[in-house]
Amino acid sequence: HQYIVGLTGGIGSGKTTIANRFIEKGIDVIDADDVAREVVFPGTVSLKAIAQHFGNQYLNTDGTLNRSMLREKVFSDANAKQWLNNLLHPAIRESMLNQLSSAKSEYCILVAPLLIENDLTQFVDTVLVIDVKQETQIARTKMRDGSNEEIIKSIIASQVDRKTRLEKANFIIDNQDASLAEVEQQVDTLHIEFIKLAQIKNS
Ligand code: ATP
């Protein structure tokens, strides 16, 4: 059985940056956001169902999903949102669990911004939280995307607060005041710990 680490943190906390360090160590990382995109790739049953339910105008000319149009639709129509969630949530879960179960490394990581919000903790053996202050989330996201502060704040407001997230943590990486070299050390220490925990699970 795979030992699964759920890696989470708010927007701009450093999930991708830190997940990449684990990938460099040979650890298989599955990203919940990638899975959510994959299940509506052209050719999938989910995309066909969306086109049938909402109409072909929700497809781009190249056959991919018109995400912005669908986003607007579900933003203004609660029934549409419910229908879409009922379609996509099980599909995402199934694909995610499939990918995790076929991971080959000593343990594997599920990166999920909404690990806690979407109750994905039930699928993981341990929870690793990437922790930074809200000001840092805003500053780093702005620097990365050039996106506007109000949008970033509204995303932060839609996610669990820092305290709630930390209460769910089994392990925490401090990505606030730590230099990238110090973060690397935290990753090294955790890597050894996760290998041990995976061995215990499988012994
Ligand atoms: P999102 O939820 O938006 O996908 P994320 O949690 O994956 O974000 P990253 O993209 O990894 O966050 O990090 C946000 C930005 O902060 C990136 O530009 C990254 O290079 C930078 N960053 C991450 N960690 C640090 C650090 N310790 N010091 C300085 N900058 C950092």
PDB file of C-alpha atoms and ligand atoms in Angstrom:
ATOM      1  CA  HIS A   1       0.000   0.000   0.000  1.00  0.00           C
ATOM      2  CA  GLN A   2       1.184   3.460  -0.918  1.00  0.00           C
ATOM      3  CA  TYR A   3       2.040   5.852   1.877  1.00  0.00           C
ATOM      4  CA  ILE A   4       0.448   9.137   0.785  1.00  0.00           C
ATOM      5  CA  VAL A   5       1.484  12.555   2.034  1.00  0.00           C
ATOM      6  CA  GLY A   6      -1.130  15.265   1.476  1.00  0.00           C
ATOM      7  CA  LEU A   7       0.654  18.539   0.812  1.00  0.00           C
ATOM      8  CA  THR A   8      -1.408  21.678   1.207  1.00  0.00           C
ATOM      9  CA  GLY A   9      -1.191  25.398   1.891  1.00  0.00           C
ATOM     10  CA  GLY A  10      -2.927  28.576   0.826  1.00  0.00           C
ATOM     11  CA  ILE A  11      -2.453  30.371  -2.474  1.00  0.00           C
ATOM     12  CA  GLY A  12       1.167  31.407  -2.966  1.00  0.00           C
ATOM     13  CA  SER A  13       2.392  29.519   0.111  1.00  0.00           C
ATOM     14  CA  GLY A  14       5.005  27.600  -1.892  1.00  0.00           C
ATOM     15  CA  LYS A  15       3.341  24.234  -2.584  1.00  0.00           C
ATOM     16  CA  THR A  16       4.704  23.930  -6.117  1.00  0.00           C
ATOM     17  CA  THR A  17       8.161  25.138  -5.129  1.00  0.00           C
ATOM     18  CA  ILE A  18       8.370  22.569  -2.333  1.00  0.00           C
ATOM     19  CA  ALA A  19       6.726  19.739  -4.287  1.00  0.00           C
ATOM     20  CA  ASN A  20       9.462  20.226  -6.904  1.00  0.00           C
ATOM     21  CA  ARG A  21      12.111  19.562  -4.235  1.00  0.00           C
ATOM     22  CA  PHE A  22      10.459  16.216  -3.478  1.00  0.00           C
ATOM     23  CA  ILE A  23      10.267  15.424  -7.206  1.00  0.00           C
ATOM     24  CA  GLU A  24      14.035  16.026  -7.417  1.00  0.00           C
ATOM     25  CA  LYS A  25      14.409  13.298  -4.774  1.00  0.00           C
ATOM     26  CA  GLY A  26      12.525  10.879  -7.007  1.00  0.00           C
ATOM     27  CA  ILE A  27       9.198  11.116  -5.209  1.00  0.00           C
ATOM     28  CA  ASP A  28       6.050  10.765  -7.313  1.00  0.00           C
ATOM     29  CA  VAL A  29       3.862  13.840  -6.949  1.00  0.00           C
ATOM     30  CA  ILE A  30       0.246  14.006  -8.079  1.00  0.00           C
ATOM     31  CA  ASP A  31      -1.263  17.464  -8.326  1.00  0.00           C
ATOM     32  CA  ALA A  32      -5.008  17.663  -7.677  1.00  0.00           C
ATOM     33  CA  ASP A  33      -5.302  20.754  -9.912  1.00  0.00           C
ATOM     34  CA  ASP A  34      -3.680  18.862 -12.810  1.00  0.00           C
ATOM     35  CA  VAL A  35      -6.060  15.960 -12.278  1.00  0.00           C
ATOM     36  CA  ALA A  36      -9.013  18.368 -12.317  1.00  0.00           C
ATOM     37  CA  ARG A  37      -7.854  19.595 -15.731  1.00  0.00           C
ATOM     38  CA  GLU A  38      -7.123  16.108 -17.078  1.00  0.00           C
ATOM     39  CA  VAL A  39     -10.623  14.782 -16.426  1.00  0.00           C
ATOM     40  CA  VAL A  40     -12.054  17.330 -18.893  1.00  0.00           C
ATOM     41  CA  PHE A  41      -9.440  16.890 -21.621  1.00  0.00           C
ATOM     42  CA  PRO A  42     -10.853  16.290 -25.123  1.00  0.00           C
ATOM     43  CA  GLY A  43     -12.061  12.716 -25.442  1.00  0.00           C
ATOM     44  CA  THR A  44     -13.040  12.284 -21.782  1.00  0.00           C
ATOM     45  CA  VAL A  45     -16.515  11.195 -20.737  1.00  0.00           C
ATOM     46  CA  SER A  46     -16.744  14.248 -18.485  1.00  0.00           C
ATOM     47  CA  LEU A  47     -16.144  16.698 -21.336  1.00  0.00           C
ATOM     48  CA  LYS A  48     -18.712  14.902 -23.483  1.00  0.00           C
ATOM     49  CA  ALA A  49     -21.241  15.126 -20.644  1.00  0.00           C
ATOM     50  CA  ILE A  50     -20.575  18.863 -20.236  1.00  0.00           C
ATOM     51  CA  ALA A  51     -21.062  19.533 -23.959  1.00  0.00           C
ATOM     52  CA  GLN A  52     -24.263  17.501 -23.942  1.00  0.00           C
ATOM     53  CA  HIS A  53     -25.649  19.202 -20.841  1.00  0.00           C
ATOM     54  CA  PHE A  54     -24.650  22.831 -21.470  1.00  0.00           C
ATOM     55  CA  GLY A  55     -24.243  22.802 -25.248  1.00  0.00           C
ATOM     56  CA  ASN A  56     -21.381  22.654 -27.745  1.00  0.00           C
ATOM     57  CA  GLN A  57     -20.793  26.391 -27.343  1.00  0.00           C
ATOM     58  CA  TYR A  58     -18.905  25.423 -24.164  1.00  0.00           C
ATOM     59  CA  LEU A  59     -16.217  23.870 -26.347  1.00  0.00           C
ATOM     60  CA  ASN A  60     -13.491  25.847 -28.092  1.00  0.00           C
ATOM     61  CA  THR A  61     -12.989  25.276 -31.812  1.00  0.00           C
ATOM     62  CA  ASP A  62     -10.066  22.937 -31.019  1.00  0.00           C
ATOM     63  CA  GLY A  63     -12.375  20.749 -28.907  1.00  0.00           C
ATOM     64  CA  THR A  64     -11.020  21.814 -25.513  1.00  0.00           C
ATOM     65  CA  LEU A  65     -13.260  23.072 -22.728  1.00  0.00           C
ATOM     66  CA  ASN A  66     -14.064  26.785 -22.740  1.00  0.00           C
ATOM     67  CA  ARG A  67     -13.182  27.244 -19.096  1.00  0.00           C
ATOM     68  CA  SER A  68     -13.964  30.924 -18.765  1.00  0.00           C
ATOM     69  CA  MET A  69     -17.445  30.440 -20.238  1.00  0.00           C
ATOM     70  CA  LEU A  70     -18.143  27.525 -17.904  1.00  0.00           C
ATOM     71  CA  ARG A  71     -16.796  29.493 -14.947  1.00  0.00           C
ATOM     72  CA  GLU A  72     -19.200  32.336 -15.700  1.00  0.00           C
ATOM     73  CA  LYS A  73     -22.092  29.910 -16.064  1.00  0.00           C
ATOM     74  CA  VAL A  74     -21.568  28.204 -12.705  1.00  0.00           C
ATOM     75  CA  PHE A  75     -20.860  31.549 -11.039  1.00  0.00           C
ATOM     76  CA  SER A  76     -24.341  32.776 -11.933  1.00  0.00           C
ATOM     77  CA  ASP A  77     -26.295  29.498 -11.758  1.00  0.00           C
ATOM     78  CA  ALA A  78     -26.309  27.398  -8.589  1.00  0.00           C
ATOM     79  CA  ASN A  79     -27.998  24.436 -10.287  1.00  0.00           C
ATOM     80  CA  ALA A  80     -25.368  24.384 -12.986  1.00  0.00           C
ATOM     81  CA  LYS A  81     -22.667  24.489 -10.328  1.00  0.00           C
ATOM     82  CA  GLN A  82     -24.223  21.589  -8.451  1.00  0.00           C
ATOM     83  CA  TRP A  83     -24.592  19.553 -11.635  1.00  0.00           C
ATOM     84  CA  LEU A  84     -20.966  20.177 -12.566  1.00  0.00           C
ATOM     85  CA  ASN A  85     -19.672  19.306  -9.094  1.00  0.00           C
ATOM     86  CA  ASN A  86     -21.680  16.086  -9.096  1.00  0.00           C
ATOM     87  CA  LEU A  87     -20.081  15.187 -12.396  1.00  0.00           C
ATOM     88  CA  LEU A  88     -16.518  16.249 -11.716  1.00  0.00           C
ATOM     89  CA  HIS A  89     -15.859  15.499  -8.050  1.00  0.00           C
ATOM     90  CA  PRO A  90     -16.204  11.713  -8.357  1.00  0.00           C
ATOM     91  CA  ALA A  91     -14.242  11.738 -11.638  1.00  0.00           C
ATOM     92  CA  ILE A  92     -11.421  13.744 -10.061  1.00  0.00           C
ATOM     93  CA  ARG A  93     -11.322  11.515  -6.982  1.00  0.00           C
ATOM     94  CA  GLU A  94     -11.236   8.333  -9.042  1.00  0.00           C
ATOM     95  CA  SER A  95      -8.444   9.555 -11.280  1.00  0.00           C
ATOM     96  CA  MET A  96      -6.483  10.932  -8.328  1.00  0.00           C
ATOM     97  CA  LEU A  97      -6.704   7.670  -6.390  1.00  0.00           C
ATOM     98  CA  ASN A  98      -5.736   5.694  -9.508  1.00  0.00           C
ATOM     99  CA  GLN A  99      -2.658   7.809 -10.055  1.00  0.00           C
ATOM    100  CA  LEU A 100      -1.681   7.616  -6.373  1.00  0.00           C
ATOM    101  CA  SER A 101      -2.063   3.848  -6.275  1.00  0.00           C
ATOM    102  CA  SER A 102       0.184   3.407  -9.291  1.00  0.00           C
ATOM    103  CA  ALA A 103       2.964   5.586  -7.840  1.00  0.00           C
ATOM    104  CA  LYS A 104       6.280   3.741  -7.627  1.00  0.00           C
ATOM    105  CA  SER A 105       8.375   5.812  -5.212  1.00  0.00           C
ATOM    106  CA  GLU A 106       8.914   4.952  -1.497  1.00  0.00           C
ATOM    107  CA  TYR A 107       6.002   7.222  -0.650  1.00  0.00           C
ATOM    108  CA  CYS A 108       4.043   9.653  -2.791  1.00  0.00           C
ATOM    109  CA  ILE A 109       2.632  13.131  -2.454  1.00  0.00           C
ATOM    110  CA  LEU A 110      -0.780  14.520  -3.285  1.00  0.00           C
ATOM    111  CA  VAL A 111      -0.534  18.291  -3.753  1.00  0.00           C
ATOM    112  CA  ALA A 112      -3.939  19.826  -3.144  1.00  0.00           C
ATOM    113  CA  PRO A 113      -4.628  23.496  -2.415  1.00  0.00           C
ATOM    114  CA  LEU A 114      -8.054  22.446  -1.086  1.00  0.00           C
ATOM    115  CA  LEU A 115      -7.003  19.249   0.710  1.00  0.00           C
ATOM    116  CA  ILE A 116      -8.857  20.263   3.868  1.00  0.00           C
ATOM    117  CA  GLU A 117     -11.711  22.196   2.236  1.00  0.00           C
ATOM    118  CA  ASN A 118     -12.586  19.274  -0.076  1.00  0.00           C
ATOM    119  CA  ASP A 119     -12.176  16.545   2.558  1.00  0.00           C
ATOM    120  CA  LEU A 120      -9.303  14.915   0.753  1.00  0.00           C
ATOM    121  CA  THR A 121      -7.543  14.255   4.081  1.00  0.00           C
ATOM    122  CA  GLN A 122      -9.462  10.951   4.218  1.00  0.00           C
ATOM    123  CA  PHE A 123      -7.325   9.681   1.326  1.00  0.00           C
ATOM    124  CA  VAL A 124      -3.922  10.531   2.766  1.00  0.00           C
ATOM    125  CA  ASP A 125      -1.801   9.048   5.553  1.00  0.00           C
ATOM    126  CA  THR A 126      -0.415  12.333   6.764  1.00  0.00           C
ATOM    127  CA  VAL A 127      -0.872  16.058   6.194  1.00  0.00           C
ATOM    128  CA  LEU A 128       2.022  18.396   5.398  1.00  0.00           C
ATOM    129  CA  VAL A 129       1.157  22.093   5.557  1.00  0.00           C
ATOM    130  CA  ILE A 130       3.244  24.791   3.899  1.00  0.00           C
ATOM    131  CA  ASP A 131       2.904  27.760   6.195  1.00  0.00           C
ATOM    132  CA  VAL A 132       3.350  31.476   5.495  1.00  0.00           C
ATOM    133  CA  LYS A 133       1.685  34.655   6.695  1.00  0.00           C
ATOM    134  CA  GLN A 134      -1.134  36.178   4.669  1.00  0.00           C
ATOM    135  CA  GLU A 135       0.988  39.213   3.693  1.00  0.00           C
ATOM    136  CA  THR A 136       3.553  36.831   2.255  1.00  0.00           C
ATOM    137  CA  GLN A 137       0.892  34.925   0.302  1.00  0.00           C
ATOM    138  CA  ILE A 138      -0.262  38.192  -1.232  1.00  0.00           C
ATOM    139  CA  ALA A 139       3.221  39.554  -1.942  1.00  0.00           C
ATOM    140  CA  ARG A 140       4.523  36.338  -3.537  1.00  0.00           C
ATOM    141  CA  THR A 141       1.395  35.686  -5.606  1.00  0.00           C
ATOM    142  CA  LYS A 142       1.436  39.287  -6.871  1.00  0.00           C
ATOM    143  CA  MET A 143       5.088  38.960  -7.794  1.00  0.00           C
ATOM    144  CA  ARG A 144       4.500  35.618  -9.542  1.00  0.00           C
ATOM    145  CA  ASP A 145       1.297  36.387 -11.462  1.00  0.00           C
ATOM    146  CA  GLY A 146       1.068  40.148 -11.398  1.00  0.00           C
ATOM    147  CA  SER A 147      -2.533  39.504 -10.324  1.00  0.00           C
ATOM    148  CA  ASN A 148      -4.508  42.069  -8.428  1.00  0.00           C
ATOM    149  CA  GLU A 149      -4.613  42.139  -4.663  1.00  0.00           C
ATOM    150  CA  GLU A 150      -8.424  42.004  -4.415  1.00  0.00           C
ATOM    151  CA  ILE A 151      -8.559  38.776  -6.416  1.00  0.00           C
ATOM    152  CA  ILE A 152      -5.819  37.223  -4.299  1.00  0.00           C
ATOM    153  CA  LYS A 153      -7.634  38.275  -1.116  1.00  0.00           C
ATOM    154  CA  SER A 154     -10.911  36.785  -2.335  1.00  0.00           C
ATOM    155  CA  ILE A 155      -9.132  33.493  -3.049  1.00  0.00           C
ATOM    156  CA  ILE A 156      -7.575  33.546   0.423  1.00  0.00           C
ATOM    157  CA  ALA A 157     -11.049  34.180   1.883  1.00  0.00           C
ATOM    158  CA  SER A 158     -12.416  31.136   0.010  1.00  0.00           C
ATOM    159  CA  GLN A 159      -9.764  28.868   1.559  1.00  0.00           C
ATOM    160  CA  VAL A 160      -9.566  27.712   5.202  1.00  0.00           C
ATOM    161  CA  ASP A 161      -7.796  30.136   7.498  1.00  0.00           C
ATOM    162  CA  ARG A 162      -4.224  29.652   8.624  1.00  0.00           C
ATOM    163  CA  LYS A 163      -5.142  28.476  12.123  1.00  0.00           C
ATOM    164  CA  THR A 164      -7.594  25.824  10.887  1.00  0.00           C
ATOM    165  CA  ARG A 165      -5.057  24.579   8.364  1.00  0.00           C
ATOM    166  CA  LEU A 166      -2.300  24.358  10.974  1.00  0.00           C
ATOM    167  CA  GLU A 167      -4.599  22.432  13.322  1.00  0.00           C
ATOM    168  CA  LYS A 168      -4.956  19.744  10.634  1.00  0.00           C
ATOM    169  CA  ALA A 169      -1.200  19.510  10.061  1.00  0.00           C
ATOM    170  CA  ASN A 170       0.888  16.506  11.051  1.00  0.00           C
ATOM    171  CA  PHE A 171       3.975  18.209   9.628  1.00  0.00           C
ATOM    172  CA  ILE A 172       4.636  21.861   8.852  1.00  0.00           C
ATOM    173  CA  ILE A 173       7.178  23.491   6.573  1.00  0.00           C
ATOM    174  CA  ASP A 174       7.893  27.078   7.575  1.00  0.00           C
ATOM    175  CA  ASN A 175       8.190  28.868   4.239  1.00  0.00           C
ATOM    176  CA  GLN A 176       7.855  32.290   5.821  1.00  0.00           C
ATOM    177  CA  ASP A 177      11.208  33.289   7.196  1.00  0.00           C
ATOM    178  CA  ALA A 178      13.194  30.310   5.988  1.00  0.00           C
ATOM    179  CA  SER A 179      15.675  30.829   3.172  1.00  0.00           C
ATOM    180  CA  LEU A 180      15.366  28.453   0.222  1.00  0.00           C
ATOM    181  CA  ALA A 181      18.395  26.561   1.609  1.00  0.00           C
ATOM    182  CA  GLU A 182      16.648  26.157   4.960  1.00  0.00           C
ATOM    183  CA  VAL A 183      13.491  24.972   3.211  1.00  0.00           C
ATOM    184  CA  GLU A 184      15.647  22.414   1.403  1.00  0.00           C
ATOM    185  CA  GLN A 185      16.857  21.156   4.816  1.00  0.00           C
ATOM    186  CA  GLN A 186      13.297  20.870   6.071  1.00  0.00           C
ATOM    187  CA  VAL A 187      12.492  18.820   2.957  1.00  0.00           C
ATOM    188  CA  ASP A 188      15.526  16.552   3.553  1.00  0.00           C
ATOM    189  CA  THR A 189      14.434  15.857   7.123  1.00  0.00           C
ATOM    190  CA  LEU A 190      10.845  15.168   6.116  1.00  0.00           C
ATOM    191  CA  HIS A 191      11.940  12.915   3.254  1.00  0.00           C
ATOM    192  CA  ILE A 192      13.742  10.631   5.728  1.00  0.00           C
ATOM    193  CA  GLU A 193      10.767  10.714   8.083  1.00  0.00           C
ATOM    194  CA  PHE A 194       8.266   9.852   5.325  1.00  0.00           C
ATOM    195  CA  ILE A 195      10.405   6.910   4.144  1.00  0.00           C
ATOM    196  CA  LYS A 196      10.373   5.574   7.726  1.00  0.00           C
ATOM    197  CA  LEU A 197       6.613   6.029   8.042  1.00  0.00           C
ATOM    198  CA  ALA A 198       6.065   4.312   4.684  1.00  0.00           C
ATOM    199  CA  GLN A 199       8.184   1.358   5.838  1.00  0.00           C
ATOM    200  CA  ILE A 200       6.174   1.112   9.052  1.00  0.00           C
ATOM    201  CA  LYS A 201       2.913   1.159   7.103  1.00  0.00           C
ATOM    202  CA  ASN A 202       4.106  -1.643   4.862  1.00  0.00           C
ATOM    203  CA  SER A 203       5.763  -3.807   7.515  1.00  0.00           C
TER     204      SER A 203
HETATM  205  P1  ATP B   1      -0.674  28.432  -5.812  1.00  0.00           P
HETATM  206  O1  ATP B   1      -1.565  27.965  -4.738  1.00  0.00           O
HETATM  207  O2  ATP B   1      -1.068  29.784  -6.291  1.00  0.00           O
HETATM  208  O3  ATP B   1      -0.486  27.438  -6.915  1.00  0.00           O
HETATM  209  P2  ATP B   1       1.840  27.689  -4.544  1.00  0.00           P
HETATM  210  O4  ATP B   1       1.454  27.386  -3.139  1.00  0.00           O
HETATM  211  O5  ATP B   1       2.117  26.540  -5.441  1.00  0.00           O
HETATM  212  O6  ATP B   1       0.801  28.689  -5.183  1.00  0.00           O
HETATM  213  P3  ATP B   1       4.421  28.679  -5.385  1.00  0.00           P
HETATM  214  O7  ATP B   1       4.025  28.983  -6.782  1.00  0.00           O
HETATM  215  O8  ATP B   1       5.297  27.497  -5.136  1.00  0.00           O
HETATM  216  O9  ATP B   1       3.121  28.619  -4.443  1.00  0.00           O
HETATM  217  O10 ATP B   1       5.117  29.940  -4.714  1.00  0.00           O
HETATM  218  C1  ATP B   1       4.584  31.249  -4.883  1.00  0.00           C
HETATM  219  C2  ATP B   1       5.696  32.198  -5.304  1.00  0.00           C
HETATM  220  O11 ATP B   1       6.566  32.405  -4.181  1.00  0.00           O
HETATM  221  C3  ATP B   1       6.568  31.657  -6.437  1.00  0.00           C
HETATM  222  O12 ATP B   1       6.896  32.691  -7.292  1.00  0.00           O
HETATM  223  C4  ATP B   1       7.794  31.120  -5.698  1.00  0.00           C
HETATM  224  O13 ATP B   1       8.949  31.175  -6.503  1.00  0.00           O
HETATM  225  C5  ATP B   1       7.905  32.060  -4.509  1.00  0.00           C
HETATM  226  N1  ATP B   1       8.483  31.430  -3.306  1.00  0.00           N
HETATM  227  C6  ATP B   1       8.182  30.218  -2.808  1.00  0.00           C
HETATM  228  N2  ATP B   1       8.882  29.970  -1.687  1.00  0.00           N
HETATM  229  C7  ATP B   1       9.652  31.053  -1.463  1.00  0.00           C
HETATM  230  C8  ATP B   1      10.616  31.427  -0.452  1.00  0.00           C
HETATM  231  N3  ATP B   1      10.914  30.620   0.580  1.00  0.00           N
HETATM  232  N4  ATP B   1      11.198  32.623  -0.563  1.00  0.00           N
HETATM  233  C9  ATP B   1      10.889  33.451  -1.583  1.00  0.00           C
HETATM  234  N5  ATP B   1      10.020  33.175  -2.561  1.00  0.00           N
HETATM  235  C10 ATP B   1       9.401  32.000  -2.509  1.00  0.00           C
END
